[in-house]
Amino acid sequence: MSTETEFKFILDKEDFDKVLSNAEKAYGKMSPILQFNYYYDNDMYNLLAQDITLRVRQIGSELTLQRKIHKKRKESFTLSDEYEEKISKLPDRIDGAYTLKGTLVTYRRRIFLENKTGHIDFDENYYLGVCDHEIEIETQTEPGRDADNKADEIISQLGLTQKTAARGKSTRYFERLFSLKQSKEGVI
């Protein structure tokens, strides 16, 4: 198990591109990563109701089963316990109860912070007819004032002025799924 301390922000494309350009000037070009997030839950969406994310993340041919238990959320800040293990194939069912509910594709560019104290991810996410732009700042700093100060320092360095707090990818995915089911738009 590891503890994840992260700050998430949603930006419009224009602001995202501007901040990404500032980051590339400061840190150099970043290598893109294409990742697939396969989300699982039961038909009652009990995990979602408990603020737990169950997913398989695929990068290249590597698959990782991940469970994220979100312990604290405040504005852009999230503190989570994360469990993960490598797996050899995409499961139809996890723990006998949880089935695949959908996929979110992320085109990610990552910057590692000095002394490996964390990283910044620039994510373009595609799911259910939506494309959103997100910046995640993950630090190894303990939650609290130090983590807030580190995040504020990074935000300032990047010239990030629009700070709309973002819900997690899985939450945004499921909100969109439920919206489509209610309005009967599109095919699910």
PDB file of C-alpha atoms in Angstrom:
ATOM      1  CA  MET A   1       0.000   0.000   0.000  1.00  0.00           C
ATOM      2  CA  SER A   2       1.091   3.544  -0.677  1.00  0.00           C
ATOM      3  CA  THR A   3      -0.436   6.877   0.233  1.00  0.00           C
ATOM      4  CA  GLU A   4      -1.078   9.283  -2.607  1.00  0.00           C
ATOM      5  CA  THR A   5      -1.174  13.053  -2.049  1.00  0.00           C
ATOM      6  CA  GLU A   6      -2.340  14.881  -5.145  1.00  0.00           C
ATOM      7  CA  PHE A   7      -3.859  18.093  -6.417  1.00  0.00           C
ATOM      8  CA  LYS A   8      -6.027  17.999  -9.565  1.00  0.00           C
ATOM      9  CA  PHE A   9      -7.146  20.841 -11.806  1.00  0.00           C
ATOM     10  CA  ILE A  10      -9.391  20.927 -14.871  1.00  0.00           C
ATOM     11  CA  LEU A  11      -8.523  23.528 -17.507  1.00  0.00           C
ATOM     12  CA  ASP A  12      -9.976  24.484 -20.838  1.00  0.00           C
ATOM     13  CA  LYS A  13      -7.823  23.522 -23.822  1.00  0.00           C
ATOM     14  CA  GLU A  14      -6.376  27.004 -24.333  1.00  0.00           C
ATOM     15  CA  ASP A  15      -5.176  27.340 -20.720  1.00  0.00           C
ATOM     16  CA  PHE A  16      -3.968  23.730 -20.689  1.00  0.00           C
ATOM     17  CA  ASP A  17      -1.846  24.318 -23.806  1.00  0.00           C
ATOM     18  CA  LYS A  18      -0.430  27.534 -22.315  1.00  0.00           C
ATOM     19  CA  VAL A  19       0.554  25.866 -19.033  1.00  0.00           C
ATOM     20  CA  LEU A  20       1.964  22.850 -20.895  1.00  0.00           C
ATOM     21  CA  SER A  21       4.072  25.203 -23.043  1.00  0.00           C
ATOM     22  CA  ASN A  22       5.368  26.969 -19.895  1.00  0.00           C
ATOM     23  CA  ALA A  23       6.257  23.582 -18.390  1.00  0.00           C
ATOM     24  CA  GLU A  24       8.106  22.437 -21.511  1.00  0.00           C
ATOM     25  CA  LYS A  25      10.101  25.696 -21.553  1.00  0.00           C
ATOM     26  CA  ALA A  26      11.035  25.210 -17.905  1.00  0.00           C
ATOM     27  CA  TYR A  27      11.600  21.429 -17.884  1.00  0.00           C
ATOM     28  CA  GLY A  28      12.081  20.384 -21.526  1.00  0.00           C
ATOM     29  CA  LYS A  29       9.949  18.258 -23.823  1.00  0.00           C
ATOM     30  CA  MET A  30       8.076  15.405 -22.197  1.00  0.00           C
ATOM     31  CA  SER A  31       7.607  11.930 -23.587  1.00  0.00           C
ATOM     32  CA  PRO A  32       3.943  11.071 -24.069  1.00  0.00           C
ATOM     33  CA  ILE A  33       2.383   8.003 -22.493  1.00  0.00           C
ATOM     34  CA  LEU A  34      -0.854   6.465 -23.724  1.00  0.00           C
ATOM     35  CA  GLN A  35      -2.748   4.746 -20.930  1.00  0.00           C
ATOM     36  CA  PHE A  36      -6.072   2.979 -20.696  1.00  0.00           C
ATOM     37  CA  ASN A  37      -8.080   2.960 -17.449  1.00  0.00           C
ATOM     38  CA  TYR A  38     -10.620   0.129 -17.253  1.00  0.00           C
ATOM     39  CA  TYR A  39     -13.135   0.841 -14.479  1.00  0.00           C
ATOM     40  CA  TYR A  40     -14.918  -1.860 -12.494  1.00  0.00           C
ATOM     41  CA  ASP A  41     -17.854  -1.846 -10.084  1.00  0.00           C
ATOM     42  CA  ASN A  42     -20.955  -3.916  -9.369  1.00  0.00           C
ATOM     43  CA  ASP A  43     -24.378  -3.131 -10.832  1.00  0.00           C
ATOM     44  CA  MET A  44     -25.323  -1.124  -7.726  1.00  0.00           C
ATOM     45  CA  TYR A  45     -22.123   0.997  -8.033  1.00  0.00           C
ATOM     46  CA  ASN A  46     -21.277   0.311  -4.384  1.00  0.00           C
ATOM     47  CA  LEU A  47     -17.579   1.118  -4.835  1.00  0.00           C
ATOM     48  CA  LEU A  48     -18.386   4.499  -6.353  1.00  0.00           C
ATOM     49  CA  ALA A  49     -20.762   5.208  -3.451  1.00  0.00           C
ATOM     50  CA  GLN A  50     -17.929   4.415  -1.005  1.00  0.00           C
ATOM     51  CA  ASP A  51     -15.458   6.654  -2.918  1.00  0.00           C
ATOM     52  CA  ILE A  52     -13.344   3.674  -3.977  1.00  0.00           C
ATOM     53  CA  THR A  53     -11.847   3.334  -7.437  1.00  0.00           C
ATOM     54  CA  LEU A  54     -11.217  -0.159  -8.804  1.00  0.00           C
ATOM     55  CA  ARG A  55      -9.427  -0.143 -12.122  1.00  0.00           C
ATOM     56  CA  VAL A  56      -6.947  -1.871 -14.343  1.00  0.00           C
ATOM     57  CA  ARG A  57      -4.457   0.556 -15.861  1.00  0.00           C
ATOM     58  CA  GLN A  58      -2.766  -0.459 -19.085  1.00  0.00           C
ATOM     59  CA  ILE A  59       0.417   1.193 -20.344  1.00  0.00           C
ATOM     60  CA  GLY A  60       1.793  -0.578 -23.390  1.00  0.00           C
ATOM     61  CA  SER A  61       1.306  -4.291 -22.733  1.00  0.00           C
ATOM     62  CA  GLU A  62       1.650  -3.916 -18.941  1.00  0.00           C
ATOM     63  CA  LEU A  63      -1.502  -4.254 -16.816  1.00  0.00           C
ATOM     64  CA  THR A  64      -1.791  -3.108 -13.190  1.00  0.00           C
ATOM     65  CA  LEU A  65      -4.789  -3.780 -10.962  1.00  0.00           C
ATOM     66  CA  GLN A  66      -5.316  -0.741  -8.709  1.00  0.00           C
ATOM     67  CA  ARG A  67      -7.620  -0.036  -5.773  1.00  0.00           C
ATOM     68  CA  LYS A  68      -7.786   3.542  -4.574  1.00  0.00           C
ATOM     69  CA  ILE A  69      -9.535   4.327  -1.317  1.00  0.00           C
ATOM     70  CA  HIS A  70     -10.081   8.060  -1.157  1.00  0.00           C
ATOM     71  CA  LYS A  71      -9.706   9.160   2.460  1.00  0.00           C
ATOM     72  CA  LYS A  72      -9.899  12.931   2.215  1.00  0.00           C
ATOM     73  CA  ARG A  73     -10.972  15.446  -0.419  1.00  0.00           C
ATOM     74  CA  LYS A  74     -10.923  19.207  -0.197  1.00  0.00           C
ATOM     75  CA  GLU A  75     -11.159  21.433  -3.270  1.00  0.00           C
ATOM     76  CA  SER A  76      -8.301  20.262  -5.534  1.00  0.00           C
ATOM     77  CA  PHE A  77      -6.634  18.088  -2.855  1.00  0.00           C
ATOM     78  CA  THR A  78      -7.099  14.321  -2.538  1.00  0.00           C
ATOM     79  CA  LEU A  79      -5.484  11.907  -0.087  1.00  0.00           C
ATOM     80  CA  SER A  80      -5.858   8.224  -0.968  1.00  0.00           C
ATOM     81  CA  ASP A  81      -4.563   4.808   0.018  1.00  0.00           C
ATOM     82  CA  GLU A  82      -3.553   2.944  -3.113  1.00  0.00           C
ATOM     83  CA  TYR A  83      -3.029  -0.790  -3.562  1.00  0.00           C
ATOM     84  CA  GLU A  84      -1.686  -2.233  -6.786  1.00  0.00           C
ATOM     85  CA  GLU A  85      -0.430  -5.429  -8.323  1.00  0.00           C
ATOM     86  CA  LYS A  86       0.724  -6.476 -11.777  1.00  0.00           C
ATOM     87  CA  ILE A  87      -1.624  -8.823 -13.610  1.00  0.00           C
ATOM     88  CA  SER A  88      -1.222 -10.790 -16.837  1.00  0.00           C
ATOM     89  CA  LYS A  89      -4.601 -10.251 -18.510  1.00  0.00           C
ATOM     90  CA  LEU A  90      -7.613  -7.959 -18.361  1.00  0.00           C
ATOM     91  CA  PRO A  91     -10.166  -9.657 -16.078  1.00  0.00           C
ATOM     92  CA  ASP A  92     -13.855 -10.060 -16.901  1.00  0.00           C
ATOM     93  CA  ARG A  93     -14.635  -9.928 -13.190  1.00  0.00           C
ATOM     94  CA  ILE A  94     -12.682  -8.861 -10.082  1.00  0.00           C
ATOM     95  CA  ASP A  95     -13.307 -10.464  -6.674  1.00  0.00           C
ATOM     96  CA  GLY A  96     -16.270 -12.293  -8.183  1.00  0.00           C
ATOM     97  CA  ALA A  97     -18.489  -9.207  -7.930  1.00  0.00           C
ATOM     98  CA  TYR A  98     -17.076  -6.350  -9.986  1.00  0.00           C
ATOM     99  CA  THR A  99     -17.444  -6.200 -13.761  1.00  0.00           C
ATOM    100  CA  LEU A 100     -16.000  -3.874 -16.370  1.00  0.00           C
ATOM    101  CA  LYS A 101     -18.088  -0.690 -16.622  1.00  0.00           C
ATOM    102  CA  GLY A 102     -16.035   1.234 -19.155  1.00  0.00           C
ATOM    103  CA  THR A 103     -12.771   2.707 -20.341  1.00  0.00           C
ATOM    104  CA  LEU A 104     -11.109   6.102 -20.176  1.00  0.00           C
ATOM    105  CA  VAL A 105      -8.089   6.797 -22.400  1.00  0.00           C
ATOM    106  CA  THR A 106      -5.407   9.253 -21.252  1.00  0.00           C
ATOM    107  CA  TYR A 107      -2.700  10.879 -23.327  1.00  0.00           C
ATOM    108  CA  ARG A 108      -0.245  11.827 -20.550  1.00  0.00           C
ATOM    109  CA  ARG A 109       2.907  13.907 -20.375  1.00  0.00           C
ATOM    110  CA  ARG A 110       4.875  13.781 -17.099  1.00  0.00           C
ATOM    111  CA  ILE A 111       7.506  15.931 -15.418  1.00  0.00           C
ATOM    112  CA  PHE A 112       9.430  14.562 -12.436  1.00  0.00           C
ATOM    113  CA  LEU A 113      10.106  17.077  -9.698  1.00  0.00           C
ATOM    114  CA  GLU A 114      13.594  17.679  -8.305  1.00  0.00           C
ATOM    115  CA  ASN A 115      14.981  14.936  -6.078  1.00  0.00           C
ATOM    116  CA  LYS A 116      12.079  12.683  -7.159  1.00  0.00           C
ATOM    117  CA  THR A 117       9.776  14.443  -4.660  1.00  0.00           C
ATOM    118  CA  GLY A 118       6.803  13.944  -6.956  1.00  0.00           C
ATOM    119  CA  HIS A 119       5.631  14.652 -10.478  1.00  0.00           C
ATOM    120  CA  ILE A 120       3.277  16.743 -12.584  1.00  0.00           C
ATOM    121  CA  ASP A 121       1.021  15.045 -15.118  1.00  0.00           C
ATOM    122  CA  PHE A 122      -0.556  16.836 -18.060  1.00  0.00           C
ATOM    123  CA  ASP A 123      -3.505  14.664 -19.095  1.00  0.00           C
ATOM    124  CA  GLU A 124      -5.870  14.756 -22.044  1.00  0.00           C
ATOM    125  CA  ASN A 125      -8.680  12.340 -21.166  1.00  0.00           C
ATOM    126  CA  TYR A 126     -11.128  10.773 -23.620  1.00  0.00           C
ATOM    127  CA  TYR A 127     -14.294   8.996 -22.463  1.00  0.00           C
ATOM    128  CA  LEU A 128     -17.895   8.624 -23.628  1.00  0.00           C
ATOM    129  CA  GLY A 129     -17.677  11.432 -26.205  1.00  0.00           C
ATOM    130  CA  VAL A 130     -15.835  13.848 -23.855  1.00  0.00           C
ATOM    131  CA  CYS A 131     -12.304  15.221 -23.954  1.00  0.00           C
ATOM    132  CA  ASP A 132     -11.108  17.044 -20.836  1.00  0.00           C
ATOM    133  CA  HIS A 133      -7.764  18.545 -19.848  1.00  0.00           C
ATOM    134  CA  GLU A 134      -6.352  17.962 -16.390  1.00  0.00           C
ATOM    135  CA  ILE A 135      -3.197  18.746 -14.479  1.00  0.00           C
ATOM    136  CA  GLU A 136      -2.283  16.509 -11.544  1.00  0.00           C
ATOM    137  CA  ILE A 137       0.419  17.459  -9.094  1.00  0.00           C
ATOM    138  CA  GLU A 138       1.498  14.535  -6.942  1.00  0.00           C
ATOM    139  CA  THR A 139       3.999  15.124  -4.157  1.00  0.00           C
ATOM    140  CA  GLN A 140       5.782  12.857  -1.713  1.00  0.00           C
ATOM    141  CA  THR A 141       5.242  15.569   0.897  1.00  0.00           C
ATOM    142  CA  GLU A 142       3.065  14.642   3.855  1.00  0.00           C
ATOM    143  CA  PRO A 143      -0.450  16.090   3.674  1.00  0.00           C
ATOM    144  CA  GLY A 144      -0.895  19.483   5.268  1.00  0.00           C
ATOM    145  CA  ARG A 145       0.769  22.867   5.012  1.00  0.00           C
ATOM    146  CA  ASP A 146       3.972  21.544   3.348  1.00  0.00           C
ATOM    147  CA  ALA A 147       2.016  19.784   0.601  1.00  0.00           C
ATOM    148  CA  ASP A 148      -0.160  22.880   0.063  1.00  0.00           C
ATOM    149  CA  ASN A 149       2.941  25.100  -0.117  1.00  0.00           C
ATOM    150  CA  LYS A 150       4.676  22.740  -2.579  1.00  0.00           C
ATOM    151  CA  ALA A 151       1.582  22.622  -4.791  1.00  0.00           C
ATOM    152  CA  ASP A 152       1.196  26.431  -4.646  1.00  0.00           C
ATOM    153  CA  GLU A 153       4.875  26.821  -5.605  1.00  0.00           C
ATOM    154  CA  ILE A 154       4.449  24.502  -8.620  1.00  0.00           C
ATOM    155  CA  ILE A 155       1.213  26.213  -9.678  1.00  0.00           C
ATOM    156  CA  SER A 156       2.971  29.580  -9.578  1.00  0.00           C
ATOM    157  CA  GLN A 157       6.001  28.294 -11.526  1.00  0.00           C
ATOM    158  CA  LEU A 158       3.761  26.948 -14.274  1.00  0.00           C
ATOM    159  CA  GLY A 159       1.782  30.173 -14.557  1.00  0.00           C
ATOM    160  CA  LEU A 160      -1.399  28.301 -13.724  1.00  0.00           C
ATOM    161  CA  THR A 161      -3.975  30.939 -12.910  1.00  0.00           C
ATOM    162  CA  GLN A 162      -7.193  29.004 -13.490  1.00  0.00           C
ATOM    163  CA  LYS A 163      -7.470  26.619 -10.548  1.00  0.00           C
ATOM    164  CA  THR A 164     -10.742  24.753 -10.984  1.00  0.00           C
ATOM    165  CA  ALA A 165     -10.603  21.739  -8.706  1.00  0.00           C
ATOM    166  CA  ALA A 166     -11.134  18.459 -10.513  1.00  0.00           C
ATOM    167  CA  ARG A 167     -12.945  15.359  -9.393  1.00  0.00           C
ATOM    168  CA  GLY A 168     -11.055  12.158 -10.132  1.00  0.00           C
ATOM    169  CA  LYS A 169     -11.110  10.547 -13.549  1.00  0.00           C
ATOM    170  CA  SER A 170     -13.290   7.651 -12.389  1.00  0.00           C
ATOM    171  CA  THR A 171     -15.840  10.028 -10.853  1.00  0.00           C
ATOM    172  CA  ARG A 172     -15.985  12.092 -14.045  1.00  0.00           C
ATOM    173  CA  TYR A 173     -16.323   8.899 -16.108  1.00  0.00           C
ATOM    174  CA  PHE A 174     -19.226   7.567 -14.029  1.00  0.00           C
ATOM    175  CA  GLU A 175     -20.974  10.965 -13.897  1.00  0.00           C
ATOM    176  CA  ARG A 176     -20.890  11.057 -17.704  1.00  0.00           C
ATOM    177  CA  LEU A 177     -22.087   7.439 -17.915  1.00  0.00           C
ATOM    178  CA  PHE A 178     -25.068   8.163 -15.648  1.00  0.00           C
ATOM    179  CA  SER A 179     -25.863  11.357 -17.560  1.00  0.00           C
ATOM    180  CA  LEU A 180     -25.951   9.429 -20.850  1.00  0.00           C
ATOM    181  CA  LYS A 181     -28.106   6.691 -19.339  1.00  0.00           C
ATOM    182  CA  GLN A 182     -30.595   9.259 -18.000  1.00  0.00           C
ATOM    183  CA  SER A 183     -30.843  11.238 -21.210  1.00  0.00           C
ATOM    184  CA  LYS A 184     -30.587   8.150 -23.423  1.00  0.00           C
ATOM    185  CA  GLU A 185     -28.045   9.983 -25.619  1.00  0.00           C
ATOM    186  CA  GLY A 186     -25.509   7.823 -27.402  1.00  0.00           C
ATOM    187  CA  VAL A 187     -24.857   4.134 -27.084  1.00  0.00           C
ATOM    188  CA  ILE A 188     -23.475   2.558 -23.933  1.00  0.00           C
TER     189      ILE A 188
END
